[in-house]
Amino acid sequence: METLAAPTQSAEPQADPLEEFRLEREQMRDMQTAQLNDIIYGENTDDETRALAQRTLLSLLAWSEQETTIEGVLRARGYADCVVTVHEDTANVLVRAEALTREESAVILELVLRETDVESGNVKIIPIN
């Protein structure tokens, strides 16, 4: 008869999913910004490509500002920890909470809709324990 060993607990603490997500977002934005700057300031970049890179960089900066604003307002409303990502047509809101009521979700959705151009069907609100 085969017995299964009980899983052992790792001595390493579990990584915080919100911190990991926040770090990944920052690393991705830093990488995107660096790549766009390389294109913008590249000697061999043609005018059309440079203009596209500049518009893309401006979009990244606008999304970053929206993320910061939404996170700040959510913290002011009592959500101690949250991470928001905004893109051209989507937004994700990760909130440290066991669960969210319909009313809480509606307040968060209204905030995202007010601060972004994202349609309500493209906003994901995810409680993270």
Rosetta silent file (secondary structure, phi, psi, omega in degrees, C-alpha in Angstrom):
SEQUENCE: METLAAPTQSAEPQADPLEEFRLEREQMRDMQTAQLNDIIYGENTDDETRALAQRTLLSLLAWSEQETTIEGVLRARGYADCVVTVHEDTANVLVRAEALTREESAVILELVLRETDVESGNVKIIPIN
SCORE:     score description
SCORE:     0.000 S_00000001
   1 L     0.000  132.057 -177.872    0.000    0.000    0.000 S_00000001
   2 L   -94.616  134.457  176.308    1.372    3.380   -1.031 S_00000001
   3 L  -113.841  146.394  178.840    1.088    6.315    1.345 S_00000001
   4 L   -97.984  134.403  177.762    1.369    9.918    0.392 S_00000001
   5 L   -75.761  144.203  176.478    3.533   12.182    2.467 S_00000001
   6 L   -67.344  141.486  178.957    1.930   15.314    3.802 S_00000001
   7 L   -62.345  139.742  179.372    3.116   18.404    1.996 S_00000001
   8 L   -92.877  147.100  178.016    5.841   20.171    3.869 S_00000001
   9 L   -82.747  134.525  179.162    5.699   23.854    4.499 S_00000001
  10 L   -74.002  145.747  177.083    8.470   25.790    2.890 S_00000001
  11 L   -71.845  -21.902  179.118   10.704   27.857    5.132 S_00000001
  12 L   -76.531  134.167  176.323   10.409   30.632    2.553 S_00000001
  13 L   -68.532  147.667  178.373    7.502   32.967    3.118 S_00000001
  14 L   -66.374  139.534  177.934    4.912   33.017    0.345 S_00000001
  15 L   -70.560  142.129  179.085    5.307   35.956   -1.989 S_00000001
  16 L   -76.180  121.298 -176.535    2.565   38.554   -1.739 S_00000001
  17 H   -62.215  -34.956  178.562    0.561   38.440   -4.993 S_00000001
  18 H   -69.176  -40.407  177.875   -0.169   42.174   -4.940 S_00000001
  19 H   -65.092  -41.450  178.090    3.492   43.042   -4.387 S_00000001
  20 H   -61.622  -44.738 -179.038    4.517   40.659   -7.179 S_00000001
  21 H   -63.484  -44.365  178.972    1.945   42.174   -9.522 S_00000001
  22 H   -60.145  -46.006 -179.907    3.019   45.730   -8.626 S_00000001
  23 H   -63.160  -43.645  179.052    6.686   44.846   -9.202 S_00000001
  24 H   -62.888  -40.696  178.601    5.920   43.170  -12.547 S_00000001
  25 H   -61.385  -46.379 -179.356    3.901   46.206  -13.653 S_00000001
  26 H   -63.951  -43.607  179.790    6.767   48.559  -12.762 S_00000001
  27 H   -63.444  -41.536 -179.888    9.376   46.369  -14.455 S_00000001
  28 H   -65.364  -44.012  179.957    7.258   46.081  -17.607 S_00000001
  29 H   -65.371  -40.222  177.591    6.637   49.830  -17.773 S_00000001
  30 H   -61.300  -43.148  179.929   10.337   50.565  -17.216 S_00000001
  31 H   -65.102  -44.946  179.489   11.256   48.167  -20.028 S_00000001
  32 H   -62.298  -43.946  179.437    8.625   49.632  -22.373 S_00000001
  33 H   -61.341  -44.435  179.526    9.727   53.189  -21.593 S_00000001
  34 H   -62.677  -43.399  179.727   13.378   52.345  -22.219 S_00000001
  35 H   -64.131  -42.493  179.134   12.565   50.657  -25.526 S_00000001
  36 H   -65.815  -40.476  176.844   10.436   53.585  -26.665 S_00000001
  37 H   -63.161  -37.249  175.951   13.137   56.067  -25.686 S_00000001
  38 H   -59.739  -40.854  179.391   15.653   54.032  -27.683 S_00000001
  39 H   -69.752  -47.425 -176.833   13.387   54.380  -30.703 S_00000001
  40 H   -59.574  -43.244 -175.484   12.620   58.062  -30.112 S_00000001
  41 L   -97.763    5.023  179.075   16.267   59.052  -29.696 S_00000001
  42 L   -69.039  136.496 -178.698   17.706   56.547  -32.163 S_00000001
  43 L   -65.043  -30.846 -175.127   19.754   58.100  -34.943 S_00000001
  44 L   -96.882    9.622 -178.531   18.320   55.736  -37.555 S_00000001
  45 L   -81.376  128.007  178.253   14.677   56.143  -36.562 S_00000001
  46 L   -77.178  163.286 -173.789   12.473   57.598  -39.294 S_00000001
  47 H   -60.126  -40.755 -178.550   10.006   60.386  -38.482 S_00000001
  48 H   -64.431  -44.956  179.189    6.896   58.201  -38.696 S_00000001
  49 H   -66.383  -40.714  178.345    8.291   55.575  -36.315 S_00000001
  50 H   -60.904  -44.509 -179.466    9.546   58.279  -33.935 S_00000001
  51 H   -64.038  -41.200  177.754    6.097   59.899  -33.852 S_00000001
  52 H   -63.389  -43.281  178.628    4.423   56.543  -33.167 S_00000001
  53 H   -63.632  -38.919  178.375    6.875   55.820  -30.344 S_00000001
  54 H   -65.428  -42.639  177.895    6.228   59.263  -28.862 S_00000001
  55 H   -63.509  -40.227  179.389    2.436   58.726  -28.949 S_00000001
  56 H   -65.183  -42.124  178.296    2.859   55.311  -27.346 S_00000001
  57 H   -63.183  -41.299  176.933    5.068   56.749  -24.615 S_00000001
  58 H   -62.120  -38.047  176.323    2.491   59.464  -23.911 S_00000001
  59 H   -63.656  -44.516  178.366   -0.177   56.753  -23.597 S_00000001
  60 H   -59.238  -42.071  179.223    1.979   54.824  -21.127 S_00000001
  61 H   -65.506  -40.560  179.156    2.456   57.972  -19.053 S_00000001
  62 H   -65.052  -43.400  179.109   -1.290   58.705  -19.094 S_00000001
  63 H   -63.306  -40.589  179.555   -2.141   55.135  -18.034 S_00000001
  64 H   -62.488  -41.450  177.975    0.432   55.315  -15.254 S_00000001
  65 H   -64.293  -41.657  177.979   -1.101   58.550  -13.986 S_00000001
  66 H   -62.397  -43.371  178.613   -4.579   56.999  -14.070 S_00000001
  67 H   -58.875  -47.209 -179.089   -3.321   53.960  -12.149 S_00000001
  68 H   -62.540  -42.381  179.349   -1.741   56.155   -9.488 S_00000001
  69 H   -63.028  -48.403 -178.840   -4.890   58.262   -9.139 S_00000001
  70 H   -62.968  -45.423  178.801   -7.201   55.256   -8.817 S_00000001
  71 H   -60.140  -41.913  179.973   -4.894   53.543   -6.318 S_00000001
  72 H   -63.909  -44.065  179.143   -4.684   56.737   -4.253 S_00000001
  73 H   -65.765  -40.854  178.561   -8.438   57.233   -4.157 S_00000001
  74 H   -63.087  -40.815  176.590   -8.996   53.587   -3.235 S_00000001
  75 H   -62.724  -40.859  179.171   -6.504   53.881   -0.377 S_00000001
  76 H   -65.071  -25.931  179.400   -8.287   57.037    0.793 S_00000001
  77 L   -89.696    6.994  173.629  -11.546   55.088    0.749 S_00000001
  78 L   104.315    0.285  175.985  -10.135   52.465    3.067 S_00000001
  79 L   -88.940   99.395 -171.474   -8.635   49.882    0.728 S_00000001
  80 L   -60.521  -32.126 -175.984   -5.207   49.627    2.322 S_00000001
  81 L  -141.616  128.128  177.713   -3.626   47.762   -0.567 S_00000001
  82 E  -156.257  158.396  175.170   -4.524   47.662   -4.241 S_00000001
  83 E  -136.321  133.530 -178.604   -2.879   47.543   -7.640 S_00000001
  84 E  -122.672  138.568  169.505   -4.414   48.945  -10.820 S_00000001
  85 E  -123.478  136.617  178.365   -3.374   48.457  -14.414 S_00000001
  86 E  -125.580  136.298  174.932   -4.811   50.551  -17.215 S_00000001
  87 L  -131.757 -173.933 -175.249   -4.342   49.961  -20.919 S_00000001
  88 L   -52.692  -46.779 -175.003   -5.987   51.345  -24.021 S_00000001
  89 L  -132.031   16.926  177.604   -9.241   49.434  -23.589 S_00000001
  90 L  -141.796  156.525  173.111   -8.938   47.460  -20.330 S_00000001
  91 E  -144.985  140.045  176.176   -8.419   48.068  -16.635 S_00000001
  92 E  -122.801  134.781  178.583   -7.704   45.628  -13.822 S_00000001
  93 E  -125.513  112.949  175.847   -8.163   46.455  -10.163 S_00000001
  94 E  -103.185  123.014 -174.880   -6.703   44.063   -7.612 S_00000001
  95 E  -122.837  132.557  176.165   -7.858   44.885   -4.090 S_00000001
  96 E   -72.825  107.353  179.791   -6.710   43.275   -0.868 S_00000001
  97 L  -166.943  149.139  174.360  -10.002   41.945    0.468 S_00000001
  98 L   -63.209  -46.469  179.847  -11.626   38.624    1.318 S_00000001
  99 L  -158.823  165.149  177.099  -14.541   39.590   -0.909 S_00000001
 100 L  -122.437  137.689  175.595  -16.232   42.685   -2.239 S_00000001
 101 L   -75.823  168.219  176.331  -19.914   43.497   -1.957 S_00000001
 102 H   -59.612  -40.028 -178.966  -21.889   44.643   -4.982 S_00000001
 103 H   -64.892  -43.425  178.528  -21.844   48.147   -3.568 S_00000001
 104 H   -63.030  -43.577  178.428  -18.063   48.116   -3.101 S_00000001
 105 H   -62.668  -39.482  179.497  -17.575   46.796   -6.634 S_00000001
 106 H   -64.764  -39.639  178.846  -19.924   49.472   -7.993 S_00000001
 107 H   -64.631  -44.451  179.310  -17.955   52.234   -6.225 S_00000001
 108 H   -64.096  -44.769  179.581  -14.667   50.897   -7.605 S_00000001
 109 H   -60.222  -44.764 -179.934  -16.134   50.529  -11.103 S_00000001
 110 H   -60.025  -41.261  178.125  -17.499   54.081  -11.032 S_00000001
 111 H   -61.835  -47.263 -179.541  -14.072   55.392  -10.033 S_00000001
 112 H   -62.436  -42.672 -179.628  -12.335   53.512  -12.854 S_00000001
 113 H   -65.465  -36.349  179.794  -14.895   54.697  -15.393 S_00000001
 114 H   -68.708  -36.272 -174.324  -14.531   58.306  -14.220 S_00000001
 115 H   -90.692  -14.992 -175.869  -10.708   58.238  -14.432 S_00000001
 116 L  -129.868  175.759  174.190  -10.305   56.269  -17.670 S_00000001
 117 L  -101.273   15.426 -176.405  -11.874   55.807  -21.096 S_00000001
 118 L   -78.071  137.377  176.891  -12.352   52.077  -20.478 S_00000001
 119 L   -74.224  149.990 -174.121  -15.836   50.626  -21.011 S_00000001
 120 H   -58.136  -33.923  179.449  -17.436   49.002  -17.976 S_00000001
 121 H   -69.120  -12.593 -178.879  -17.390   45.539  -19.552 S_00000001
 122 H  -107.378   15.821  177.037  -13.599   45.748  -19.822 S_00000001
 123 E  -106.130  125.339  177.240  -12.953   46.513  -16.156 S_00000001
 124 E  -110.862  127.581  178.130  -12.004   43.590  -13.937 S_00000001
 125 E  -115.940  119.243 -171.161  -12.197   44.020  -10.165 S_00000001
 126 E  -126.582  116.367  173.477  -10.489   41.195   -8.313 S_00000001
 127 E   -76.334  135.805  179.179  -10.351   40.745   -4.544 S_00000001
 128 E  -122.565  126.180  179.930   -7.030   39.250   -3.409 S_00000001
 129 L   -85.359    0.000    0.000   -6.679   37.778    0.044 S_00000001
